[in-house]
mmCIF file with all atom_site columns, C-alpha atoms and ligand atoms in Angstrom:
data_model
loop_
_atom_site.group_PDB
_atom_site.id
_atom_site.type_symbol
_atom_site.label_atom_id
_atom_site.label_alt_id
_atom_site.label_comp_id
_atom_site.label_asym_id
_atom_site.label_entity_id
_atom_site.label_seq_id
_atom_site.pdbx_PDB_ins_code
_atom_site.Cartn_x
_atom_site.Cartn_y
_atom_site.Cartn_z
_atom_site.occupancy
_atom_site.B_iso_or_equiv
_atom_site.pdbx_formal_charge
_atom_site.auth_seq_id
_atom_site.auth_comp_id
_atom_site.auth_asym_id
_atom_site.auth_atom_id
_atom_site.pdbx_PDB_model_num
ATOM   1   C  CA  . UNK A 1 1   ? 54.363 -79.926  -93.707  1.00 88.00 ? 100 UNK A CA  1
ATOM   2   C  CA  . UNK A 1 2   ? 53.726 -82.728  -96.725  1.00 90.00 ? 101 UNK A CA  1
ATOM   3   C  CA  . UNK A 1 3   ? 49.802 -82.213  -98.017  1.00 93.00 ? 102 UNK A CA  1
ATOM   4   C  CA  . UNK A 1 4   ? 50.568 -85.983  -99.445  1.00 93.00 ? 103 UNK A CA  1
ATOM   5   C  CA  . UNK A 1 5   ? 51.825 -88.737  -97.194  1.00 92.00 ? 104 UNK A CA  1
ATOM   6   C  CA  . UNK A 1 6   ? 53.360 -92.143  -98.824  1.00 93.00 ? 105 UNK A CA  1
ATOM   7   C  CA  . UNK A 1 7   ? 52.145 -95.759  -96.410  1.00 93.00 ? 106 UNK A CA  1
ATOM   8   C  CA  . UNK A 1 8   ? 54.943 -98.445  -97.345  1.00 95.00 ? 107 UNK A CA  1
ATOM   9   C  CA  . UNK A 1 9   ? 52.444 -101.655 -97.290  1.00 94.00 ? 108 UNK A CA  1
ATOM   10  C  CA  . UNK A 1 10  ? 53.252 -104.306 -94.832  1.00 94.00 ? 109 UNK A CA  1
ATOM   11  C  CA  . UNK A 1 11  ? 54.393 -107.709 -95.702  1.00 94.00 ? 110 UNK A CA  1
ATOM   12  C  CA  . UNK A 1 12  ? 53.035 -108.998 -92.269  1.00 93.00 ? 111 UNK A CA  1
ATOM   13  C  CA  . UNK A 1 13  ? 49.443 -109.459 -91.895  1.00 91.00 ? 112 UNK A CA  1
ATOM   14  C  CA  . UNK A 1 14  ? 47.464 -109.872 -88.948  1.00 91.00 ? 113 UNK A CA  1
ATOM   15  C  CA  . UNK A 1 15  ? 46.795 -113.704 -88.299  1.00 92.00 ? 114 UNK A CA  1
ATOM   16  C  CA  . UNK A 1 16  ? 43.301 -113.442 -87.133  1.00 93.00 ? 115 UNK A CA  1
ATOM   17  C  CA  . UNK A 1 17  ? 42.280 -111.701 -90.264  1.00 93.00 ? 116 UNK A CA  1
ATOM   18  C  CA  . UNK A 1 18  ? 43.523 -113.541 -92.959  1.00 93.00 ? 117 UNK A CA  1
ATOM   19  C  CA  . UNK A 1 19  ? 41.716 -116.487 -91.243  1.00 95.00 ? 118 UNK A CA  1
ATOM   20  C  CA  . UNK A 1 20  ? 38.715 -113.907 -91.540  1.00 96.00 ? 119 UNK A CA  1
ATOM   21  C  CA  . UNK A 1 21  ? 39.139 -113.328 -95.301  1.00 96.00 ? 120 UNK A CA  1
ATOM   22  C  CA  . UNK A 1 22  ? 39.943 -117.092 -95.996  1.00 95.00 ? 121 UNK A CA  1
ATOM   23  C  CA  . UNK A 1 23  ? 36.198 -118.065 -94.623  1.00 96.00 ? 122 UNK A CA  1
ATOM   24  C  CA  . UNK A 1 24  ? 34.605 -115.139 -96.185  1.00 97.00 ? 123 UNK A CA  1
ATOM   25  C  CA  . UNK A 1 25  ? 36.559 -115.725 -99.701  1.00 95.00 ? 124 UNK A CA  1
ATOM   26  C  CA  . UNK A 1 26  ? 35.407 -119.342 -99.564  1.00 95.00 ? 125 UNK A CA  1
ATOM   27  C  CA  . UNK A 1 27  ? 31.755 -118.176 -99.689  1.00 94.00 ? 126 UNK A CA  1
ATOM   28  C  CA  . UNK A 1 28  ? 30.045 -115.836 -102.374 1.00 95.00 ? 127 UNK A CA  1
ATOM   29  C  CA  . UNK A 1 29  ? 30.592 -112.358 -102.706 1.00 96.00 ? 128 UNK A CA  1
ATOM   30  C  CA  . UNK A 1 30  ? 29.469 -109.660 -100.491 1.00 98.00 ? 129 UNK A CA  1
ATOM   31  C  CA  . UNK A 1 31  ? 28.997 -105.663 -100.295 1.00 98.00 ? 130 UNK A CA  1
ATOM   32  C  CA  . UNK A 1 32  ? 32.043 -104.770 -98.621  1.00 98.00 ? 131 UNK A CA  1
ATOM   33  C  CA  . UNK A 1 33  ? 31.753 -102.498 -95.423  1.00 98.00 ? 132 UNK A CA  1
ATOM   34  C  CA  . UNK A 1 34  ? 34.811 -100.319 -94.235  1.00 98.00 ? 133 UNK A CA  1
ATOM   35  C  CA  . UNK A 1 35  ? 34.471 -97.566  -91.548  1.00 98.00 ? 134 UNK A CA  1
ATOM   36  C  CA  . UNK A 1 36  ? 36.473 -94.564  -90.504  1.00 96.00 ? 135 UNK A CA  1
ATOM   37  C  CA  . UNK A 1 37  ? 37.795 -95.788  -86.713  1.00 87.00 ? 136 UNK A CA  1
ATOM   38  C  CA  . UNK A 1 38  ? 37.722 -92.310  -85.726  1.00 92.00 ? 137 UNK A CA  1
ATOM   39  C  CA  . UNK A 1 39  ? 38.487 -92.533  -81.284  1.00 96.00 ? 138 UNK A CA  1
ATOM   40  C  CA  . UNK A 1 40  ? 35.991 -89.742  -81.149  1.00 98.00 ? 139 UNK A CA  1
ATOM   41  C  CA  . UNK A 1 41  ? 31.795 -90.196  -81.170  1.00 98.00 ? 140 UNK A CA  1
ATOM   42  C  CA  . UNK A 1 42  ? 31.207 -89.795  -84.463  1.00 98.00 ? 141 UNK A CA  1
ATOM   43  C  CA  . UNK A 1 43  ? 33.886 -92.808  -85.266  1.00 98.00 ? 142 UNK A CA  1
ATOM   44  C  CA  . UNK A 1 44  ? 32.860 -95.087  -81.996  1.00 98.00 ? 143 UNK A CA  1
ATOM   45  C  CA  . UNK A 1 45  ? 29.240 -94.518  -83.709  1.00 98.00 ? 144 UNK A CA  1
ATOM   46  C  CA  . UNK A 1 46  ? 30.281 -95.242  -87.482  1.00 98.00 ? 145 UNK A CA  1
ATOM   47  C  CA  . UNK A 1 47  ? 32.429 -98.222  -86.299  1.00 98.00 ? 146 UNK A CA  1
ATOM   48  C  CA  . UNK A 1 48  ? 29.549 -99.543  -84.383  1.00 98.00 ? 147 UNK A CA  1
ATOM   49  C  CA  . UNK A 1 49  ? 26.940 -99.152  -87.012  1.00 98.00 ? 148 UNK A CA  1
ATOM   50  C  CA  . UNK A 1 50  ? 29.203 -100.703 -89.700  1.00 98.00 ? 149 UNK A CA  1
ATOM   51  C  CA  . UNK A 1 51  ? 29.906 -103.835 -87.304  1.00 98.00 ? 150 UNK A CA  1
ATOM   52  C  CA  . UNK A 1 52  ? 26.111 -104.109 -86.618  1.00 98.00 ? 151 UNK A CA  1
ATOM   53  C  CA  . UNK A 1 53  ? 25.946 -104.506 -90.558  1.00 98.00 ? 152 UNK A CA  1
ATOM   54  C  CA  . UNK A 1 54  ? 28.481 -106.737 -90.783  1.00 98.00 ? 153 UNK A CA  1
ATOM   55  C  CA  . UNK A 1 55  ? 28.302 -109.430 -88.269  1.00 98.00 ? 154 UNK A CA  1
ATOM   56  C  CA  . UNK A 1 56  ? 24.814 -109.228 -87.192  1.00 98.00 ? 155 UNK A CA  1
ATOM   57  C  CA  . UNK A 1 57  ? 22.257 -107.859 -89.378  1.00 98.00 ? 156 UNK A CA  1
ATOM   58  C  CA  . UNK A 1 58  ? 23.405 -108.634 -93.125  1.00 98.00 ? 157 UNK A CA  1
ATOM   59  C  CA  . UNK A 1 59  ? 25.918 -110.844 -92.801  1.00 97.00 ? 158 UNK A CA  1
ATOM   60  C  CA  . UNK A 1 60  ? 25.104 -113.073 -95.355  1.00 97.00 ? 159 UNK A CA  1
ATOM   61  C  CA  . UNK A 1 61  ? 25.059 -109.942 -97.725  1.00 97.00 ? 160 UNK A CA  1
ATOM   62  C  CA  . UNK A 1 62  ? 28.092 -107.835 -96.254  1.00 98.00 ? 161 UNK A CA  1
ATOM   63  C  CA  . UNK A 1 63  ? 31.678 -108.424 -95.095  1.00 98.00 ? 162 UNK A CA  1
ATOM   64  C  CA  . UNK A 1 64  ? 33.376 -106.452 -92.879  1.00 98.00 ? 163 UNK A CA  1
ATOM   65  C  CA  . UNK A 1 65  ? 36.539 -104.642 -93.553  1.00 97.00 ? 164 UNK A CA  1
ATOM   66  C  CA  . UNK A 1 66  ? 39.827 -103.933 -91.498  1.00 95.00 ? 165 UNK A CA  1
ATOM   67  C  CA  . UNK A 1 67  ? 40.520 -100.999 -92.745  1.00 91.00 ? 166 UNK A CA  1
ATOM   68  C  CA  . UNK A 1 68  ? 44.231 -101.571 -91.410  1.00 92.00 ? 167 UNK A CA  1
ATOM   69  C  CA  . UNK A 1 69  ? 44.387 -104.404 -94.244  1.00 93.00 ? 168 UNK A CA  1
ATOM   70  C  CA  . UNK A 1 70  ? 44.592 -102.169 -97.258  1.00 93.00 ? 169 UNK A CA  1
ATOM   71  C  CA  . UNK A 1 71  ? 48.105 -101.259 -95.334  1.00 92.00 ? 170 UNK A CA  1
ATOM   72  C  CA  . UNK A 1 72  ? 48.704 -105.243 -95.958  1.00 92.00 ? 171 UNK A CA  1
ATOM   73  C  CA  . UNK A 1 73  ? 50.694 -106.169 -99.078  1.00 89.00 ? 172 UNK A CA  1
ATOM   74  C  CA  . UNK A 1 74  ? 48.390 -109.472 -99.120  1.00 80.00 ? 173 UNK A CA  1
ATOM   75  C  CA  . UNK A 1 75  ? 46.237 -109.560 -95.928  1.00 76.00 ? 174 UNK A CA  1
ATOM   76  C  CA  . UNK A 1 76  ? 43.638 -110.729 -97.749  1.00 92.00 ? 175 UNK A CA  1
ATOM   77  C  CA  . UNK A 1 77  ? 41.319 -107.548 -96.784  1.00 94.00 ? 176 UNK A CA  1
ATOM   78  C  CA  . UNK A 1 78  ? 41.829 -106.400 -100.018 1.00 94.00 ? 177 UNK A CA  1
ATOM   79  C  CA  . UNK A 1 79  ? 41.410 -109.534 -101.987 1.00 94.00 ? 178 UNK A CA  1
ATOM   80  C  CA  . UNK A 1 80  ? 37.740 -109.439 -100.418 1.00 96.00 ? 179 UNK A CA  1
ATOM   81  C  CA  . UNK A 1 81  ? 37.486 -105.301 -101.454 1.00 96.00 ? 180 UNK A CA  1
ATOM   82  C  CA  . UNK A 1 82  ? 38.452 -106.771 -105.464 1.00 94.00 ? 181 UNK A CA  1
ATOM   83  C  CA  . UNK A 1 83  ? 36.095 -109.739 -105.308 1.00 95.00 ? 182 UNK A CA  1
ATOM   84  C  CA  . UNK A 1 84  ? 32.773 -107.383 -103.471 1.00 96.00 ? 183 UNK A CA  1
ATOM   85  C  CA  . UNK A 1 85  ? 29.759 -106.676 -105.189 1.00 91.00 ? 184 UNK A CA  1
ATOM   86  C  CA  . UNK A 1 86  ? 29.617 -103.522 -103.874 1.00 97.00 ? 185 UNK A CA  1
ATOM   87  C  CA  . UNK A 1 87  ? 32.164 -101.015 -101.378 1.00 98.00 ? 186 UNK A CA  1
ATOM   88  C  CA  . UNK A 1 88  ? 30.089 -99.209  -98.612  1.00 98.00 ? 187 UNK A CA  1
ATOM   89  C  CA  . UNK A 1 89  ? 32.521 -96.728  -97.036  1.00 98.00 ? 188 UNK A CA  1
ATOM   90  C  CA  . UNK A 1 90  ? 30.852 -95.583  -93.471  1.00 98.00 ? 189 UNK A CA  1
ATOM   91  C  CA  . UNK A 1 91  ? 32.657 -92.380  -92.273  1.00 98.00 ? 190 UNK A CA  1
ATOM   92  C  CA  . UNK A 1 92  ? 31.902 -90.778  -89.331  1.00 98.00 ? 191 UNK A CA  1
ATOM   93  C  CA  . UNK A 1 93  ? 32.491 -87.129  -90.513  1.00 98.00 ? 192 UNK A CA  1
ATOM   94  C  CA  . UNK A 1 94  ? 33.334 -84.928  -93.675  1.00 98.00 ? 193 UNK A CA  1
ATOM   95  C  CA  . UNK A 1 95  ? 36.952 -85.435  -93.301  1.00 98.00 ? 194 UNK A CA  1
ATOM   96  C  CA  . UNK A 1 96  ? 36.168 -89.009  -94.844  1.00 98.00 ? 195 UNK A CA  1
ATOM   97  C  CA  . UNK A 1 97  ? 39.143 -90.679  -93.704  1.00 97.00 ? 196 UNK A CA  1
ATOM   98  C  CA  . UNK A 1 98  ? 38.453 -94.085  -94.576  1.00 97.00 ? 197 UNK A CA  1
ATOM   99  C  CA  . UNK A 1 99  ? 37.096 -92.614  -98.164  1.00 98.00 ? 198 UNK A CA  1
ATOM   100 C  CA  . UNK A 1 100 ? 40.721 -91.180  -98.355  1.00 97.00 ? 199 UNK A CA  1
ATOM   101 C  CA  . UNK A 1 101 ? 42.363 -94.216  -97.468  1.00 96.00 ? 200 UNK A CA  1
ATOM   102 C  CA  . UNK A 1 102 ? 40.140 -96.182  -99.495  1.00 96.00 ? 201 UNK A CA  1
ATOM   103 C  CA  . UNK A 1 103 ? 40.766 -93.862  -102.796 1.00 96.00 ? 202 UNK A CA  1
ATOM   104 C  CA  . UNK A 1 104 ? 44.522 -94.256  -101.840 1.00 95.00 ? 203 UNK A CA  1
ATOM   105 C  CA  . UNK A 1 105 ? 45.118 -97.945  -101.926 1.00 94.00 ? 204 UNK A CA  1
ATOM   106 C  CA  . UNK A 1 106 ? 42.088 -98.048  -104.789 1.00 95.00 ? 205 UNK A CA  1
ATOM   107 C  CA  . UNK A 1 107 ? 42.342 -95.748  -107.327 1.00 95.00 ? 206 UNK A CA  1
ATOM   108 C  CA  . UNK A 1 108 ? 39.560 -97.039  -109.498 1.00 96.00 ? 207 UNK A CA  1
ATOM   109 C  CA  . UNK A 1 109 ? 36.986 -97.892  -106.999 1.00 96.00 ? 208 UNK A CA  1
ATOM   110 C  CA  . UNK A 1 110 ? 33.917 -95.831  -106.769 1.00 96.00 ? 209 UNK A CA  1
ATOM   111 C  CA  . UNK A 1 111 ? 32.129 -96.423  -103.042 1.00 98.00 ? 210 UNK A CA  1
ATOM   112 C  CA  . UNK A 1 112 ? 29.014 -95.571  -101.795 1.00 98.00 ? 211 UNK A CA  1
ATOM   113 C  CA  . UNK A 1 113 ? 29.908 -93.525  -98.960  1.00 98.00 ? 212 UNK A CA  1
ATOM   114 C  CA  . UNK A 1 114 ? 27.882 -92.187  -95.869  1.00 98.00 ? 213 UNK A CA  1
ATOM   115 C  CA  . UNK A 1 115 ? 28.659 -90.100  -93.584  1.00 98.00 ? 214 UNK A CA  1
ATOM   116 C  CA  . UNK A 1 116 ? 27.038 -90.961  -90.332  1.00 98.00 ? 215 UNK A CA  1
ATOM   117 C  CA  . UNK A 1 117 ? 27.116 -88.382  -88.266  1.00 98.00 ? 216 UNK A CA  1
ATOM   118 C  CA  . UNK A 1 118 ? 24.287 -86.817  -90.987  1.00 98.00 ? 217 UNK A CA  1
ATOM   119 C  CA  . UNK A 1 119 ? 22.421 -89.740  -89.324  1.00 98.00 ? 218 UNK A CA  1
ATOM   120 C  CA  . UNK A 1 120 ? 22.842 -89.249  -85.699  1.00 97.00 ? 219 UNK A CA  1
ATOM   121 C  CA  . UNK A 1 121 ? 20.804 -87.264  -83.218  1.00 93.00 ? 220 UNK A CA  1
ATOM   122 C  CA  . UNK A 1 122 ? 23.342 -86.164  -80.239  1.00 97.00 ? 221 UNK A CA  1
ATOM   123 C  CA  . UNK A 1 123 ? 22.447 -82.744  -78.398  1.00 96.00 ? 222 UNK A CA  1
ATOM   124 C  CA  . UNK A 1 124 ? 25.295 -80.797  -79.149  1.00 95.00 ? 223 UNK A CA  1
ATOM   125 C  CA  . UNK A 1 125 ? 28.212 -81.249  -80.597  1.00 94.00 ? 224 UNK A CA  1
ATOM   126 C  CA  . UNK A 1 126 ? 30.128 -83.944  -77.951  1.00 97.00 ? 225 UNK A CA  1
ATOM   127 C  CA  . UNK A 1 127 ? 32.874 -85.193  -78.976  1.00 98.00 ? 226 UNK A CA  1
ATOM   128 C  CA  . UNK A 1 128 ? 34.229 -88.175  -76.852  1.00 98.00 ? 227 UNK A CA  1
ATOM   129 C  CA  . UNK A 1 129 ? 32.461 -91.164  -75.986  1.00 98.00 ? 228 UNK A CA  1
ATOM   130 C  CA  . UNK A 1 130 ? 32.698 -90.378  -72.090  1.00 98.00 ? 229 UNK A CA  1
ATOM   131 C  CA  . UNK A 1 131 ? 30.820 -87.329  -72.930  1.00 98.00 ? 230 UNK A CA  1
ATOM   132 C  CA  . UNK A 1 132 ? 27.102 -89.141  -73.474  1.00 98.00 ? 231 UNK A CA  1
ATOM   133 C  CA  . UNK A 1 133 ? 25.542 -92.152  -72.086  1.00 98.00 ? 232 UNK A CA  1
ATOM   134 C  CA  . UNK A 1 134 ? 26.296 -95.609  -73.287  1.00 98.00 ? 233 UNK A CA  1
ATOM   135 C  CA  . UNK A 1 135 ? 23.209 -96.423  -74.488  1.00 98.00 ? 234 UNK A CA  1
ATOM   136 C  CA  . UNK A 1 136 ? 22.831 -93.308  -76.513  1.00 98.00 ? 235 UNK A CA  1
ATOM   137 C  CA  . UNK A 1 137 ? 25.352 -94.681  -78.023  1.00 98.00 ? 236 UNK A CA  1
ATOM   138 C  CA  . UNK A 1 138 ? 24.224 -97.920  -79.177  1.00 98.00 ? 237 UNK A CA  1
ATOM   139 C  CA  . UNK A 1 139 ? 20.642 -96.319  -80.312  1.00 98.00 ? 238 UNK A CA  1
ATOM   140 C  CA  . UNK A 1 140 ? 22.247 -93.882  -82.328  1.00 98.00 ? 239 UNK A CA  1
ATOM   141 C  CA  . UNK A 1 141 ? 24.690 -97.106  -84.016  1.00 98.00 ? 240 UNK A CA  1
ATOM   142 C  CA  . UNK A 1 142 ? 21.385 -98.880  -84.387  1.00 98.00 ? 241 UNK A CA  1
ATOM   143 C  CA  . UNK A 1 143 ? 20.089 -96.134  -85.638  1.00 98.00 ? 242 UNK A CA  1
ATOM   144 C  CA  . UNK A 1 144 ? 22.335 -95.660  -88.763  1.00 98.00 ? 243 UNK A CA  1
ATOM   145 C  CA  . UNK A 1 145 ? 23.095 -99.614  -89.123  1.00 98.00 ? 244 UNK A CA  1
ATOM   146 C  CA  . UNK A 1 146 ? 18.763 -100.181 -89.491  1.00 98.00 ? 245 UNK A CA  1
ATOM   147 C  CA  . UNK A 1 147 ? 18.672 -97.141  -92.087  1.00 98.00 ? 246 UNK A CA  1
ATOM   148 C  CA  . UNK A 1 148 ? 21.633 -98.330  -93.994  1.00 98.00 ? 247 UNK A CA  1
ATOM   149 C  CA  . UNK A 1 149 ? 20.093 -102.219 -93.850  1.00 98.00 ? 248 UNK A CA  1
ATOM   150 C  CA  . UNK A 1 150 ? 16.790 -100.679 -94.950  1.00 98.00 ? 249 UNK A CA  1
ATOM   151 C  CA  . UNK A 1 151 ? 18.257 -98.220  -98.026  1.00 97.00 ? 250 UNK A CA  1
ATOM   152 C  CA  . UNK A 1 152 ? 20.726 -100.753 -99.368  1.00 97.00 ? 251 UNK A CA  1
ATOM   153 C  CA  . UNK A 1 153 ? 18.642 -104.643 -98.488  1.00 96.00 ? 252 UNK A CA  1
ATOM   154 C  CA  . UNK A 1 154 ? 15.378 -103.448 -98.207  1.00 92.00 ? 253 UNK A CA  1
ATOM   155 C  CA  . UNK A 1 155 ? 15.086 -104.202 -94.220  1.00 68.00 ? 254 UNK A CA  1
ATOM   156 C  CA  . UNK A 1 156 ? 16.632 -106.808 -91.928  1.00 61.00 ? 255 UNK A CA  1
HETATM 157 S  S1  . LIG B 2 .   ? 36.032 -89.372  -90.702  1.00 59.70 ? 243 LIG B S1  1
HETATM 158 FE FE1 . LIG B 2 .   ? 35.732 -87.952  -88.975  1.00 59.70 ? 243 LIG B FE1 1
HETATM 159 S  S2  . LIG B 2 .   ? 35.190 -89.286  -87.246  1.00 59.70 ? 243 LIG B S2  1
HETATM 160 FE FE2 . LIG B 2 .   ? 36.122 -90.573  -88.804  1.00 59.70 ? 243 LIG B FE2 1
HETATM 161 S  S3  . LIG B 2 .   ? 38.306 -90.706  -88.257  1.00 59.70 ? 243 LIG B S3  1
HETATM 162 FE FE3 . LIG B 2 .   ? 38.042 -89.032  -89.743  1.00 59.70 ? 243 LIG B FE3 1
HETATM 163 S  S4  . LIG B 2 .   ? 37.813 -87.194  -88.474  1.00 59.70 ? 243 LIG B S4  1
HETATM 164 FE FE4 . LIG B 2 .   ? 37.415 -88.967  -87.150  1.00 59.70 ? 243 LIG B FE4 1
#
């Protein structure tokens, strides 16, 4: 088995996204935030908590980030990555697979990454989302989004 793997980049880019960059490129630079997209709980939770950051508690100060786009020759996902302040990489576990991804298609960048299942308090160790209540869910996402709003813009 390969321990490196080689992604040809896409020439096609998702529609709804590059509409998405072309708004967010018109405005001032943000803090980028990417996540890991992990199916499991501790991705549901990081994806969650990175969306809460993006769209409703600091949007003026963060953009989100498909994390599909850096697969994009010229989605404009990475045009926004280049132009950020600042690249907040939310994974949801030590295998850091967005931080991987990230490193890949940016050499030179140096995030701030977090791994948010350091932030979570599930009994256990469960590991789909079917496995604990819904709302448990959205606490713990709250959780980690308020923490991460509070250490990086000083509250919400
Ligand atoms: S970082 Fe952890 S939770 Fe996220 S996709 Fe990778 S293995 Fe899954």
């Amino acid at each position: 088995m390969a321990d490196t793997i080689q992604i040809e980049l896409s020439n096609q880019s998702c529609g709804a996204g590059l509409e998405y960059a072309r708004k967010q490129s018109a405005g001032p630079a943000k803090d980028a935030i990417l996540c890991c997209e992990g199916m499991c709980l501790k991705g549901e939770t990081a994806r969650r908590a990175a969306n809460l950051m993006g769209h409703r508690l600091v949007p003026e100060k963060t953009v989100r980030i498909c994390h599909g786009g850096l697969l994009e020759k010229s989605g404009g996902m990475r045009d926004l990555i280049q132009r950020s302040s600042r690249v907040l990489v939310l994974d949801g576990c030590g295998m850091a697979c967005c931080s991987r991804l990230t490193k890949a298609a940016f050499p030179e960048l140096q995030p701030e990454v977090v791994f948010t299942n350091e932030m979570t308090t599930y009994a256990g160790d469960p590991f789909g989302i079917d496995e604990v209540p819904e709302a448990e869910i959205t606490a713990n996402a709250q959780k980690v989004a308020a923490a991460l709003v509070s250490k990086y813009y000083g509250g919400c």
